CSV table of C-alpha atoms and ligand atoms in Angstrom, one decimal:
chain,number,residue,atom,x,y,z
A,1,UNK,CA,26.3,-4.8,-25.1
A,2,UNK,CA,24.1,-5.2,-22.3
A,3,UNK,CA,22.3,-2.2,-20.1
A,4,UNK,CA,24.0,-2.1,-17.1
A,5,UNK,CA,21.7,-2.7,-14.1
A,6,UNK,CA,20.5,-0.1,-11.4
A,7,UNK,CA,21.4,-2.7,-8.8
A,8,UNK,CA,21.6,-6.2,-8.1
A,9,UNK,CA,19.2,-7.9,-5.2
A,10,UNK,CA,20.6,-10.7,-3.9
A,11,UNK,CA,18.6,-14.1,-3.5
A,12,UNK,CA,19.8,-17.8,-2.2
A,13,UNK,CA,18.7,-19.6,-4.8
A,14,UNK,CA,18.1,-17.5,-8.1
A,15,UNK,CA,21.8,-16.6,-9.8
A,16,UNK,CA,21.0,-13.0,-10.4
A,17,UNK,CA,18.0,-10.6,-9.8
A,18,UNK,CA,18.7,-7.4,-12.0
A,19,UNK,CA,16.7,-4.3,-11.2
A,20,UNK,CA,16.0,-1.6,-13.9
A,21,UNK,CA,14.5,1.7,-13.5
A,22,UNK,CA,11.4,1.3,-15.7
A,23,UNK,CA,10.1,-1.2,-18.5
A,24,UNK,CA,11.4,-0.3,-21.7
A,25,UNK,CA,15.2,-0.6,-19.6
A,26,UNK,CA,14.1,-3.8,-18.4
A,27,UNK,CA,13.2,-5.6,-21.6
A,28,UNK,CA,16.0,-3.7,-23.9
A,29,UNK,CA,18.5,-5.7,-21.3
A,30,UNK,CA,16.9,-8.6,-21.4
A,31,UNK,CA,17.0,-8.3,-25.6
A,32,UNK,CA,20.3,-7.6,-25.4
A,33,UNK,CA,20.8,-11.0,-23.0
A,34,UNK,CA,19.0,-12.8,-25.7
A,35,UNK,CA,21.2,-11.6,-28.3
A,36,UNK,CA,24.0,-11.9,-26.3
A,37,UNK,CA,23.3,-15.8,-25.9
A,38,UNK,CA,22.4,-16.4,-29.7
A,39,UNK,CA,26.0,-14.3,-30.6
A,40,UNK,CA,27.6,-17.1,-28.5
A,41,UNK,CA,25.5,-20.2,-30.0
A,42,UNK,CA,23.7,-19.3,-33.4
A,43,UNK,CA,22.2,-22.3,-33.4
A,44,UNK,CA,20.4,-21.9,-30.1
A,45,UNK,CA,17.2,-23.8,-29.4
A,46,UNK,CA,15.4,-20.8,-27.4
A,47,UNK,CA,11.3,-21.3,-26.1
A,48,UNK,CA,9.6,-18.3,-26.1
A,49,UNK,CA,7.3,-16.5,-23.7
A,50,UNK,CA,3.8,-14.7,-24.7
A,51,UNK,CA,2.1,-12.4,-23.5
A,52,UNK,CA,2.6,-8.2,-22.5
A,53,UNK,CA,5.6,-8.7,-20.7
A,54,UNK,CA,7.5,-10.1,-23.7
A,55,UNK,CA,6.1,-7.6,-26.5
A,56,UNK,CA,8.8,-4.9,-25.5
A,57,UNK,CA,11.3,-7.2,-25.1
A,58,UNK,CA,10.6,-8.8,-28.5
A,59,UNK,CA,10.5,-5.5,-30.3
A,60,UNK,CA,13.9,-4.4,-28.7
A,61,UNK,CA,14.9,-8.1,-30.3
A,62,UNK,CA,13.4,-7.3,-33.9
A,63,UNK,CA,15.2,-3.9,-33.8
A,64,UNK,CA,18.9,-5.7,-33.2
A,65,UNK,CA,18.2,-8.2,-35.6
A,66,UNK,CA,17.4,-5.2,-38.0
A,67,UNK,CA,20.5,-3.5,-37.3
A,68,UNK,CA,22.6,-7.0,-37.8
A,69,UNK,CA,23.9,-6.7,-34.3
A,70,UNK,CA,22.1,-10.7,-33.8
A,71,UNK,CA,21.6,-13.6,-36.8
A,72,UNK,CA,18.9,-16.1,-35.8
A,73,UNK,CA,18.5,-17.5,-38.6
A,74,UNK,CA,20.0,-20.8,-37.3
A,75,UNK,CA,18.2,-20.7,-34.1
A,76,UNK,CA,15.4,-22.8,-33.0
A,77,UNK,CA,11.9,-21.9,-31.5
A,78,UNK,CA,9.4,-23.6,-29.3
A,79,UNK,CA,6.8,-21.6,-27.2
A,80,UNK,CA,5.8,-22.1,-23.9
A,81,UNK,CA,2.0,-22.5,-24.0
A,82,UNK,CA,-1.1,-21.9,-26.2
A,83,UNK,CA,-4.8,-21.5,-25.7
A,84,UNK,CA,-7.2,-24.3,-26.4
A,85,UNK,CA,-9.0,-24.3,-28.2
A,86,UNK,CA,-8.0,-21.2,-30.2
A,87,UNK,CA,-6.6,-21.5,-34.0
A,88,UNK,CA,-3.8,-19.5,-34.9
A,89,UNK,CA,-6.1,-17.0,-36.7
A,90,UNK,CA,-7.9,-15.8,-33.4
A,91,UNK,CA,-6.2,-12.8,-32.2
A,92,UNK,CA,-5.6,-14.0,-28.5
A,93,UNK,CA,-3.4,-17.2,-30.4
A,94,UNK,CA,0.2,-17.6,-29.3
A,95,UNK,CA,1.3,-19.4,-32.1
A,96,UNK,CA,0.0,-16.3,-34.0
A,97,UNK,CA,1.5,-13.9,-31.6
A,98,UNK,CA,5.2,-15.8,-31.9
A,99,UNK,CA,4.7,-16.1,-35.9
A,100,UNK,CA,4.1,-11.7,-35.8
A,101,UNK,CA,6.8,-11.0,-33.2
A,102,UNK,CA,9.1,-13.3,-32.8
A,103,UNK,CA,9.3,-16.2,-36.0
A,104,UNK,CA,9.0,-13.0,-38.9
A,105,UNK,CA,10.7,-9.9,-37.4
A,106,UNK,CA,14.1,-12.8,-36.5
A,107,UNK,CA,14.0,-14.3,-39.6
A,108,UNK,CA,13.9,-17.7,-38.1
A,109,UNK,CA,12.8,-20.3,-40.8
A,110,UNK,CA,9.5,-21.8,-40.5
A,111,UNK,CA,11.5,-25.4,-40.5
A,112,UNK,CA,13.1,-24.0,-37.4
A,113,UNK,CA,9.8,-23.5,-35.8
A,114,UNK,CA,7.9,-25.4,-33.6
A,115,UNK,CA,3.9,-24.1,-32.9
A,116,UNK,CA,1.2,-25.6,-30.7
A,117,UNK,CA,-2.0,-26.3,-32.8
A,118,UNK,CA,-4.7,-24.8,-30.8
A,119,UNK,CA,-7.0,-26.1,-33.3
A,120,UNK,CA,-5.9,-29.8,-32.9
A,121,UNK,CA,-8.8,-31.8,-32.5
A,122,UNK,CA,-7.4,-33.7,-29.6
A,123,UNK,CA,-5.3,-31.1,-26.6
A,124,UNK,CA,-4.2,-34.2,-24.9
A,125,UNK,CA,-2.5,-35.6,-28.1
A,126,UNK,CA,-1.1,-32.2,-29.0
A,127,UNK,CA,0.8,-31.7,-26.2
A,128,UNK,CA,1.7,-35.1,-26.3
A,129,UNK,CA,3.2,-34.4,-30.0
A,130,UNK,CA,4.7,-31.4,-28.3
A,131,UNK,CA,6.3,-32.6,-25.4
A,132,UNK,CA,8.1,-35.3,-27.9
A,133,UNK,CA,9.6,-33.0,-29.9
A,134,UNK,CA,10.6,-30.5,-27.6
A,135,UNK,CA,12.4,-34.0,-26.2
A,136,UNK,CA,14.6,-34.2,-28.9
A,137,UNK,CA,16.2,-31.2,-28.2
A,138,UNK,CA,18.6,-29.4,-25.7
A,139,UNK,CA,16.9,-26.2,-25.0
A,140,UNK,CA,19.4,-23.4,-24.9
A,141,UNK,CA,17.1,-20.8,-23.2
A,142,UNK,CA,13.4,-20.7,-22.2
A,143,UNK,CA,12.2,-17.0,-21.4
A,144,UNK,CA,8.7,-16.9,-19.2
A,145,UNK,CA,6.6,-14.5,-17.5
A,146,UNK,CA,4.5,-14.9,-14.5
A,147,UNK,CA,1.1,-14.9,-14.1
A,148,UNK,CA,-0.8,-13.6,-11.1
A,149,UNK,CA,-1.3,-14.4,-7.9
A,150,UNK,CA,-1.7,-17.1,-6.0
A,151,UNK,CA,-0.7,-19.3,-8.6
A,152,UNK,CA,2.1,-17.2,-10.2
A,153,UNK,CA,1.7,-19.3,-13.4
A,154,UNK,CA,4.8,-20.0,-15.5
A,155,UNK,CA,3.9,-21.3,-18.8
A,156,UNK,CA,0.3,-22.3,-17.9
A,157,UNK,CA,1.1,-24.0,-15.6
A,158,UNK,CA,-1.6,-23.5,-13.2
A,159,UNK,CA,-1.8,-23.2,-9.4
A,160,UNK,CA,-0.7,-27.3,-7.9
A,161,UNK,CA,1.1,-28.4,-11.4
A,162,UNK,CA,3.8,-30.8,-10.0
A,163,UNK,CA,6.7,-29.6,-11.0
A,164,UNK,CA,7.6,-32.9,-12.6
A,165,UNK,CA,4.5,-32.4,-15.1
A,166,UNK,CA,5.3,-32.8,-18.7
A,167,UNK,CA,3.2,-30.8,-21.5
A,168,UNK,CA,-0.1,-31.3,-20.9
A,169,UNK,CA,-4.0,-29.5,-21.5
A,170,UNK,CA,-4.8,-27.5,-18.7
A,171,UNK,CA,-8.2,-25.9,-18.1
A,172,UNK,CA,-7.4,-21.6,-17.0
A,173,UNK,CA,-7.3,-20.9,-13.2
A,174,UNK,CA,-10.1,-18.6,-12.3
A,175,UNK,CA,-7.3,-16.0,-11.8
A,176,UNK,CA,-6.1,-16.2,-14.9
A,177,UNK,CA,-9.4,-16.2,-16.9
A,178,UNK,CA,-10.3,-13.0,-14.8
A,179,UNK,CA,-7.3,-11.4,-16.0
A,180,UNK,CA,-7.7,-11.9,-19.3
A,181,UNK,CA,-11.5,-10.4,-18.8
A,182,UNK,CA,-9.8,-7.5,-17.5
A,183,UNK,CA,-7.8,-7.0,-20.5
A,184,UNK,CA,-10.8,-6.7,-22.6
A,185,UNK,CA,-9.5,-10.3,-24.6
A,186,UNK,CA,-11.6,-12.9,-25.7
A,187,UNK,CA,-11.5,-15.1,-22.6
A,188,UNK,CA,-10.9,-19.3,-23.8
A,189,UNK,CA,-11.2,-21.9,-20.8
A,190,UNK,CA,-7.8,-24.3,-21.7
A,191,UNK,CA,-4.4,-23.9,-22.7
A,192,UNK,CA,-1.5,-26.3,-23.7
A,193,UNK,CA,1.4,-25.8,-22.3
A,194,UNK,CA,5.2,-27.5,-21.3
A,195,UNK,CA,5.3,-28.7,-17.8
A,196,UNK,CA,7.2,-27.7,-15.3
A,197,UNK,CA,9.9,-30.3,-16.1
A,198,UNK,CA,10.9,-28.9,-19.6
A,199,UNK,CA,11.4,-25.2,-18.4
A,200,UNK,CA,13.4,-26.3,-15.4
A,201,UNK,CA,15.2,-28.4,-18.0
A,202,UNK,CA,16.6,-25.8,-19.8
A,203,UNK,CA,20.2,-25.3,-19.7
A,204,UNK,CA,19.5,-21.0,-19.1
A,205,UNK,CA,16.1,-19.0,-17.4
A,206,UNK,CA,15.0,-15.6,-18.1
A,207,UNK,CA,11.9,-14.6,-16.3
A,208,UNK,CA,10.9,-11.0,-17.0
A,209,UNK,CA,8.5,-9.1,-15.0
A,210,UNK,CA,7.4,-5.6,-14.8
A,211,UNK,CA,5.3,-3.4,-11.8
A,212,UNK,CA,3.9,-3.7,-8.4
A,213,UNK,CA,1.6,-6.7,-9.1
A,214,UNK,CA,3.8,-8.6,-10.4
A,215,UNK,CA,6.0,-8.1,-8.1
A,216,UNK,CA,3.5,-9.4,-5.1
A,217,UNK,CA,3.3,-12.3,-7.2
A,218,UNK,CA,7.3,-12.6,-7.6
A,219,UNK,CA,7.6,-12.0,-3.7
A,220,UNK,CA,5.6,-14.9,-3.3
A,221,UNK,CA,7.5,-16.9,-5.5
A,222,UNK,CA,10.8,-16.2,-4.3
A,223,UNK,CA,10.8,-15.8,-0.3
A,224,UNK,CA,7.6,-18.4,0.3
A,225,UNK,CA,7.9,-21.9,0.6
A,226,UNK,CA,8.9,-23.7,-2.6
A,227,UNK,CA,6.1,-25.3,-3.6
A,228,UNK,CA,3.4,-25.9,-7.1
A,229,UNK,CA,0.9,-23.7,-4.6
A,230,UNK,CA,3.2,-21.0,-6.3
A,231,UNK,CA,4.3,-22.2,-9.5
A,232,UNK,CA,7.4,-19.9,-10.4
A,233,UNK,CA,8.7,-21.0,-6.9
A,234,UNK,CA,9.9,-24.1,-8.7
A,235,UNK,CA,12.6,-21.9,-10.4
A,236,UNK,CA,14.3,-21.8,-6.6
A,237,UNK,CA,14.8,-25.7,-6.6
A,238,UNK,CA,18.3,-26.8,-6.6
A,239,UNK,CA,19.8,-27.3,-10.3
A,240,UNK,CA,17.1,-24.6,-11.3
A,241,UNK,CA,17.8,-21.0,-9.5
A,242,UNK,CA,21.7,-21.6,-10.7
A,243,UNK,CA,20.8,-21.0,-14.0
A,244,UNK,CA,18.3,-18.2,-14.2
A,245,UNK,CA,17.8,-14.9,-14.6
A,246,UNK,CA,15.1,-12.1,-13.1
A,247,UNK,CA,14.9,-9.1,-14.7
A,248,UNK,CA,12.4,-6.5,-13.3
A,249,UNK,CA,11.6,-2.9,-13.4
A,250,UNK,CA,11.5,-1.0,-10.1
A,251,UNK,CA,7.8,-0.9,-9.3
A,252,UNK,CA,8.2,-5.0,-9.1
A,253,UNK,CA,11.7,-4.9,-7.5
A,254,UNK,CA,9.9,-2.3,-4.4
A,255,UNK,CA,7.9,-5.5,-3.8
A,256,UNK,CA,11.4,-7.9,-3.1
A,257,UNK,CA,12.4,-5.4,-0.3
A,258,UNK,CA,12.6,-7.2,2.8
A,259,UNK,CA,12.7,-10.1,2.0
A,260,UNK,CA,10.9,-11.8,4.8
A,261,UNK,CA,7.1,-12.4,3.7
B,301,GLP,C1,0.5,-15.8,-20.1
B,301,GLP,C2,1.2,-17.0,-20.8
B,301,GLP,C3,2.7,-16.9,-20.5
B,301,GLP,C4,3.1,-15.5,-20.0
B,301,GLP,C5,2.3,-15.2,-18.7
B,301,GLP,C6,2.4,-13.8,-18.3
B,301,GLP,O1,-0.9,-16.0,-20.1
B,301,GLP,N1,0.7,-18.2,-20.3
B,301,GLP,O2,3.4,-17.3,-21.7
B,301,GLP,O3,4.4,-15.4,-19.8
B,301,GLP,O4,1.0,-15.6,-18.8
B,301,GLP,O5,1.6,-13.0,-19.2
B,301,GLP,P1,1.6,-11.4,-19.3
B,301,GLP,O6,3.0,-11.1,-19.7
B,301,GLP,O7,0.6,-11.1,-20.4
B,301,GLP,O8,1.3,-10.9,-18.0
């Protein structure tokens, strides 16, 4: 059963933009959407956000999975993006952060599971080895967060990415690397992460967001021009905003107001 919303806003191009009143509303609905989807396909083939945006969300996960309410044991699992070069053992890893809260707590078989190797010895061959096995599969559902402004990153895929970009190495927009120093984390230079093309590929979106910045960044994204200047713009394309789904606290919903930026 899913949370109902506190309201709806309605967009163009994007199917549905659900506001909740804070963020542990937010990311219990969009859990329960999750579940929801796997209950419907338990062999769904789901790529996985990181970062804080998806930590509540992915402990509201674990706790349905413990109750039984979900079985992913058949599912999937990719990841959007990882940091380069950063071995899963570094606490700022992705592939370490999906193993702890998302590949454990599910109980999704490591066979099942498909990691970036931050420590591959060549970023430019990983994603390469990536971007061919993520090719050999439909992908149910990919769940991403945004970054901040004025790229509004999805993935990590920084600020002019085409939006017909494959996965690929990507040195970190200054933004994003001065974000990271705010948080107090280790700050690394380069990331790996799927292009544009395989998110918008994916047969559902969630993108999560929660609080004011994010939602400057989101207002951005959604009443400016379509455009890789702002990458999570690209979800608005034709064929893309059909199929996915913004779920937002308030704070981030009082910046998609009016509507006219
Ligand atoms: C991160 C990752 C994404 C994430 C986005 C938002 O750095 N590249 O996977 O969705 O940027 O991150 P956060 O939720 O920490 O703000």
């Amino acid at each position: 059963m899913e949370l109902p919303p506190l309201r709806r806003l309605e967009h163009p191009d994007i199917a549905e933009i659900l506001v909740y009143p804070d963020i542990t509303a937010a990311a219990q609905a969009a859990a329960d959407r999750i579940a929801g989807l796997v209950r419907e396909k338990p062999a769904a083939v789901i790529t996985y956000a990181t970062g804080q945006t998806m930590i509540p969300v992915y402990a509201a996960l674990a706790r349905i999975v413990a109750a039984g309410q979900a079985d992913f044991r058949r599912t999937t699992a990719f990841h959007l993006d990882e940091r380069y070069p950063c071995p899963e053992t570094n606490p700022v890893s992705f592939a370490g952060y999906i193993r702890e809260r998302v590949l454990i707590p599910f109980g999704i078989p490591a066979t099942q599971a498909y990691l970036l190797n931050g420590a591959a010895a060549d970023p430019a061959a990983e994603a390469s080895r990536y971007n061919g096995l993520i090719a050999r599969f439909d992908v149910d559902l990919t769940i991403v967060g945004f970054g901040p402004l004025p790229g509004v990153h999805i993935g990590f895929n920084e600020q002019g990415t085409p939006f017909d970009a494959e996965t690929h190495y990507t040195e970190l927009a200054a933004e994003t690397k001065e974000r990271d120093r705010n948080r107090g984390e280790e700050v690394i230079n380069g990331a790996i992460t799927l292009g544009p093309r395989t998110i918008f590929a994916s047969r559902k979106i969630i993108g999560i967001a929660y609080g004011a910045d994010k939602g400057d960044g989101l207002a951005k994204a959604l009443y400016g021009p379509v455009s890789p200047a702002v990458v999570a713009s690209g979800l608005r394309q034709p064929g893309v905003g059909e199929k996915t789904t913004i779920i937002i606290d308030e704070p981030a919903a009082g910046k998609l107001k009016t509507g006219n930026l």
